[in-house]
C-alpha positions as CSV (number, residue, x, y, z in Angstrom):
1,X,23.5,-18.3,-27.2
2,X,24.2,-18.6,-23.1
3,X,21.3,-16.3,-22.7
4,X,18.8,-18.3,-25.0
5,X,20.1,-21.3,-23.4
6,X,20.2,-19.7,-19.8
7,X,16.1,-18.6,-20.1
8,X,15.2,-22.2,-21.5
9,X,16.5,-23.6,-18.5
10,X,15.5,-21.3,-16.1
11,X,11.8,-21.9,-18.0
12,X,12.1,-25.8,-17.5
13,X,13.4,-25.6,-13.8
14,X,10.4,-23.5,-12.7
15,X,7.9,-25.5,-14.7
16,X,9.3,-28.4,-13.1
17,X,8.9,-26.5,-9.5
18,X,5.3,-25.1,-10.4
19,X,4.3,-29.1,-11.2
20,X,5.9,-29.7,-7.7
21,X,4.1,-27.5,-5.6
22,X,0.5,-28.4,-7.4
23,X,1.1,-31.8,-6.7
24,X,2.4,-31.4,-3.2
25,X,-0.3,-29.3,-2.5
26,X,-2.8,-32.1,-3.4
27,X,-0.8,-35.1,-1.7
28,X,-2.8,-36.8,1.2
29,X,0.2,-37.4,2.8
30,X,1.4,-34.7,4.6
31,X,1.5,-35.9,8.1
32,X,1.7,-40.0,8.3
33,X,1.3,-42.1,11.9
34,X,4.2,-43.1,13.4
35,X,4.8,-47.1,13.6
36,X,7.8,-46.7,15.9
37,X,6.5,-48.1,19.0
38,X,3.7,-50.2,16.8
39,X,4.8,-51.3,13.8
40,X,1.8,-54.3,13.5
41,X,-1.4,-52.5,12.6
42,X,-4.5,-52.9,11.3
43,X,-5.3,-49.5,10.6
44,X,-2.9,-47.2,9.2
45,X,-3.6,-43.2,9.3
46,X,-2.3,-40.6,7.2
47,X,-3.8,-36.2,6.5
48,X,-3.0,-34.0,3.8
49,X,-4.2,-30.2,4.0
50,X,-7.6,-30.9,2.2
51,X,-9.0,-34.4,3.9
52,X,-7.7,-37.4,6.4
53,X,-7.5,-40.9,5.1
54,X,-7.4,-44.3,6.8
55,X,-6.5,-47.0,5.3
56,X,-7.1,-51.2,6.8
57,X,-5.2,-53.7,7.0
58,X,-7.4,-55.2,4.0
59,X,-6.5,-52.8,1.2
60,X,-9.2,-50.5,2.1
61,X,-9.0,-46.8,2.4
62,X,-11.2,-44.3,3.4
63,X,-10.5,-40.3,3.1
64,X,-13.0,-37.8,4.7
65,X,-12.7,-34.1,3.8
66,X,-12.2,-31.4,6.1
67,X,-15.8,-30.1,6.3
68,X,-14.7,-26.7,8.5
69,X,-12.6,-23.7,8.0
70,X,-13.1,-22.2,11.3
71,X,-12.1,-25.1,13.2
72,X,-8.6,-25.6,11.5
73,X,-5.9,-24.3,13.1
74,X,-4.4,-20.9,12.2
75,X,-1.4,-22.1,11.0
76,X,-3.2,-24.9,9.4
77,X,-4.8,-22.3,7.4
78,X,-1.8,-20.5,6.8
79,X,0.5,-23.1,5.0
80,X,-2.8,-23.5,2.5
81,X,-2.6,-19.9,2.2
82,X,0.8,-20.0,1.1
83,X,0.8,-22.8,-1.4
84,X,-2.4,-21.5,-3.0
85,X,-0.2,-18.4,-3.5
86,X,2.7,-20.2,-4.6
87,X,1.0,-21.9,-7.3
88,X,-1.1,-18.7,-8.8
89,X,2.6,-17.0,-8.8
90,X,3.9,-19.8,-10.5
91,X,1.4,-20.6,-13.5
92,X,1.7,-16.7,-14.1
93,X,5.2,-16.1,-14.1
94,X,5.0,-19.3,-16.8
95,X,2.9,-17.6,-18.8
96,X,4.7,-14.4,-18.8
97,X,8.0,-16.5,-19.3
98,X,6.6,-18.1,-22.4
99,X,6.2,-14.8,-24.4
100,X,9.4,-13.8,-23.0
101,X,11.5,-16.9,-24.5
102,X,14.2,-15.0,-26.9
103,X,13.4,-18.2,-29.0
104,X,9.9,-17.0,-29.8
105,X,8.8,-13.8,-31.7
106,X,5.7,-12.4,-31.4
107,X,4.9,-9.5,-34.0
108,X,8.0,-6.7,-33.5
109,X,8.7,-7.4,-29.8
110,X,11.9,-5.8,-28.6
111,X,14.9,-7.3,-26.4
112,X,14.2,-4.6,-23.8
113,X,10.5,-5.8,-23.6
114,X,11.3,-9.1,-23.7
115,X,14.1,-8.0,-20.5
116,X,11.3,-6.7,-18.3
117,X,9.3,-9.7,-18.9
118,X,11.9,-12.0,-17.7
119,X,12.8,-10.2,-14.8
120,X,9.2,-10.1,-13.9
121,X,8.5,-14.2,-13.9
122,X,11.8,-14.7,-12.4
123,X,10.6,-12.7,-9.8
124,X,7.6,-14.4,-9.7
125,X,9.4,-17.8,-9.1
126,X,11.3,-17.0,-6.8
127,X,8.0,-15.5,-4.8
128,X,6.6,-18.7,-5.5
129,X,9.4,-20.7,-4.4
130,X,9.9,-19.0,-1.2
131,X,6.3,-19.6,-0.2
132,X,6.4,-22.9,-0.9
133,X,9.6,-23.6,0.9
134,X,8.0,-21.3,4.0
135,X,4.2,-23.4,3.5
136,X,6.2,-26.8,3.8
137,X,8.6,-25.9,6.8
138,X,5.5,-24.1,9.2
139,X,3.8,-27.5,8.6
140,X,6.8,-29.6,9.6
141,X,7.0,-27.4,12.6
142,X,3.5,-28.2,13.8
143,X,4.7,-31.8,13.1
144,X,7.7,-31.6,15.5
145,X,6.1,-29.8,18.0
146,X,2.6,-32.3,18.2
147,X,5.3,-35.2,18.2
148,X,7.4,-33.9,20.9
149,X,4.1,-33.2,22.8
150,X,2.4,-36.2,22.2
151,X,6.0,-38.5,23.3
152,X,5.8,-36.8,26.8
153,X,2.2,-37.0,27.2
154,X,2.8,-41.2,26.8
155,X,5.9,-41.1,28.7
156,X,3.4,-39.6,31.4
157,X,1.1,-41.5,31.8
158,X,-1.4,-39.4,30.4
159,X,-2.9,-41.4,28.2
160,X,-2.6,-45.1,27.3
161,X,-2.8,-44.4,23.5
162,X,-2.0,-41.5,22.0
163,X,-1.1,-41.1,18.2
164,X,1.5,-39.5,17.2
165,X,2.3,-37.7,13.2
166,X,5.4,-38.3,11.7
167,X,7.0,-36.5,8.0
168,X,5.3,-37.5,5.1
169,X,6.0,-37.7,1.4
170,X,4.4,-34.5,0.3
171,X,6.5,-32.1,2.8
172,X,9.6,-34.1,1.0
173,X,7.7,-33.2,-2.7
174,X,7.4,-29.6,-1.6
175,X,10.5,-28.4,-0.3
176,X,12.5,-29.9,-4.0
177,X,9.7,-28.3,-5.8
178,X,10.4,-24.8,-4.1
179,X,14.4,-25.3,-4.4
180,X,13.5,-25.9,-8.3
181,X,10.8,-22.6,-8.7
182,X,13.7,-21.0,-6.4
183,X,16.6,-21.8,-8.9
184,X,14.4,-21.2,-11.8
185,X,14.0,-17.8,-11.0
186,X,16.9,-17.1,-10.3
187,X,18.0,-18.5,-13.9
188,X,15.7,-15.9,-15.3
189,X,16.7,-13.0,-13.6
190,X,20.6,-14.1,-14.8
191,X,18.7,-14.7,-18.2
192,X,17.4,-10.9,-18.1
193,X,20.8,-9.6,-18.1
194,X,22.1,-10.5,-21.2
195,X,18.7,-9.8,-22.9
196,X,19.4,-5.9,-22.4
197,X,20.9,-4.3,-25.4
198,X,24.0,-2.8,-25.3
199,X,23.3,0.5,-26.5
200,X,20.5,0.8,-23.9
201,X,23.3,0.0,-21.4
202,X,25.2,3.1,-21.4
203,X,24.0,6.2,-22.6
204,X,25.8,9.2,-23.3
205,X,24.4,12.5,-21.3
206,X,25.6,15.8,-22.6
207,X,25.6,18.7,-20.4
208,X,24.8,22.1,-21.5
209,X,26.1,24.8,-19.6
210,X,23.6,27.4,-18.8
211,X,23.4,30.6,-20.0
212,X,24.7,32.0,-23.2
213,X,27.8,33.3,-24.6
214,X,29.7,32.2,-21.7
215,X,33.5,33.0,-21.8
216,X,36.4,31.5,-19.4
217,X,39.4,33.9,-19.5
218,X,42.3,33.5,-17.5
219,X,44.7,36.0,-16.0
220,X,43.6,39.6,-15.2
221,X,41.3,39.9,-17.7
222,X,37.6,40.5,-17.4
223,X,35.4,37.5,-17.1
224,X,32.6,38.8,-19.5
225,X,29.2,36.8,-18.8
226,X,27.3,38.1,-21.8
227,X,24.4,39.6,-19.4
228,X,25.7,43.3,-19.5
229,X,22.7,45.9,-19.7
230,X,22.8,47.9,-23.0
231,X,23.5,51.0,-22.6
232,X,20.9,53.3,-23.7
233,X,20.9,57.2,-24.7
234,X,18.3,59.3,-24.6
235,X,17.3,61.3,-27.3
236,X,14.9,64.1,-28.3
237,X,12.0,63.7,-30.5
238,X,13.9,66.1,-32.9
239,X,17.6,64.6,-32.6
240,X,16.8,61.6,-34.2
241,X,20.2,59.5,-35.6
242,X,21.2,61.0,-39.1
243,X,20.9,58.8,-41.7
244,X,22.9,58.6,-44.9
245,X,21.0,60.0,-48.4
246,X,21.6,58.4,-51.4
247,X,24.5,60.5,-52.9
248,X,26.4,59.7,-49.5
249,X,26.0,63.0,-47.4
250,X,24.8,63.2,-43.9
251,X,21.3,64.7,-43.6
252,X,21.2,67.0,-40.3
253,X,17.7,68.1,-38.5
254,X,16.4,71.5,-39.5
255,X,15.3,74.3,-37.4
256,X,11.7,73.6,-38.5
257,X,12.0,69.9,-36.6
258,X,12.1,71.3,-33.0
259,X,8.8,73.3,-33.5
């Protein structure tokens, strides 16, 4: 009963992580301006990984996409690359996890089968998790570094205005849905344990010794290995052994048999 109820969970926890990381991934609002030093403004600026939006003072907002590839940064790049993968790894590992439920039979499945199948979208999670967790983190890096950048540019003098990108909401969505696909998998990998049946646990080996007609003796007698050579006499073509006739006497070879 743990296990069942160890796998459902595990299989809820990772949905709910998988959900996550889709909708993280599609958030606008991965980086948002910072109103520290200007917190009146009519225009308010937010970017996700697939578009930037702006939004007025009046209610209206206006997203344009990211109409180059090339011209992203490499690590911008990178954290899509990583989320995409998190979420393929994900919606397989549900699907695998679904026909791996103890709580649903399909035709004459057995527990082993239904072991490796766990153990495989738990692993699958926790892939998923970890490059969500990784995808989120390398973004807010680039945030902390442009910030940090951007501060001592205005404390400068550089510039007169510069903009500068603070945390926003979807890094927050992202890194609690990679704990969950995280935990999740982990739940399933626990899960995959108790689905192994015991007989398939430990099983007995018998060793044969080699050779044949092997005899232990101990003392000073003769350790006899059963691979002596038979000995072998020769014999004439006439001296053949005598056999027995049927009134019980010995027939011997006549002179006539050596001719």
């Amino acid at each position: 009963m743990s296990t069942t109820i160890c796998q459902v969970m595990g299989f809820i926890v990772s949905s709910l992580g998988v959900a996550g990381c889709m909708v993280a991934t599609a958030m606008d609002m991965w980086s948002t301006q910072d109103l520290y030093d200007n917190p009146v403004t009519a225009v308010f600026q937010y970017q996700g990984l697939w578009r930037s939006c702006v939004r007025q003072s009046s209610g209206f907002t206006e997203c344009r996409p990211y109409f180059t590839i090339l011209g992203l940064p490499a690590m911008f790049q990178a954290v899509r690359a990583l989320m995409i993968v998190g979420i393929v790894l994900g919606i397989l590992g549900l699907l695998v996890c679904i026909f791996a439920l103890k709580c649903v039979r399909i035709g004459s499945m057995e527990d082993s089968a239904k072991a490796n199948m766990t153990l495989t979208s738990g692993i699958m999670f926790i892939i998923a998790g970890l490059c969500a967790i990784t995808g989120v983190s390398v973004f807010a890096n680039m945030l902390v570094t442009n910030f940090w950048m951007s501060t001592a540019n205005m404390y400068q003098g550089m510039q007169n205005v510069q903009n500068r990108y603070t945390f926003g909401s979807a890094l927050f969505v992202g890194w609690v849905a990679g704990g969950l696909a995280l935990v999740g998998g982990i739940l399933m990998c626990l899960a995959c344990k108790g689905l192994i049946p015991e007989e398939s646990r430990y099983k007995a080996v018998s060793y044969n010794a080699s050779g044949r007609n092997i005899s232990y003796r101990t003392g000073p007698y003769k350790v006899g290995s059963g691979y002596e050579p038979e000995m072998k006499t020769r014999r004439g073509a006439g001296y053949e052994e005598a056999a027995r006739s049927d009134d019980g006497r010995r027939s011997y070879p006549s002179k006539y048999d050596y001719v």
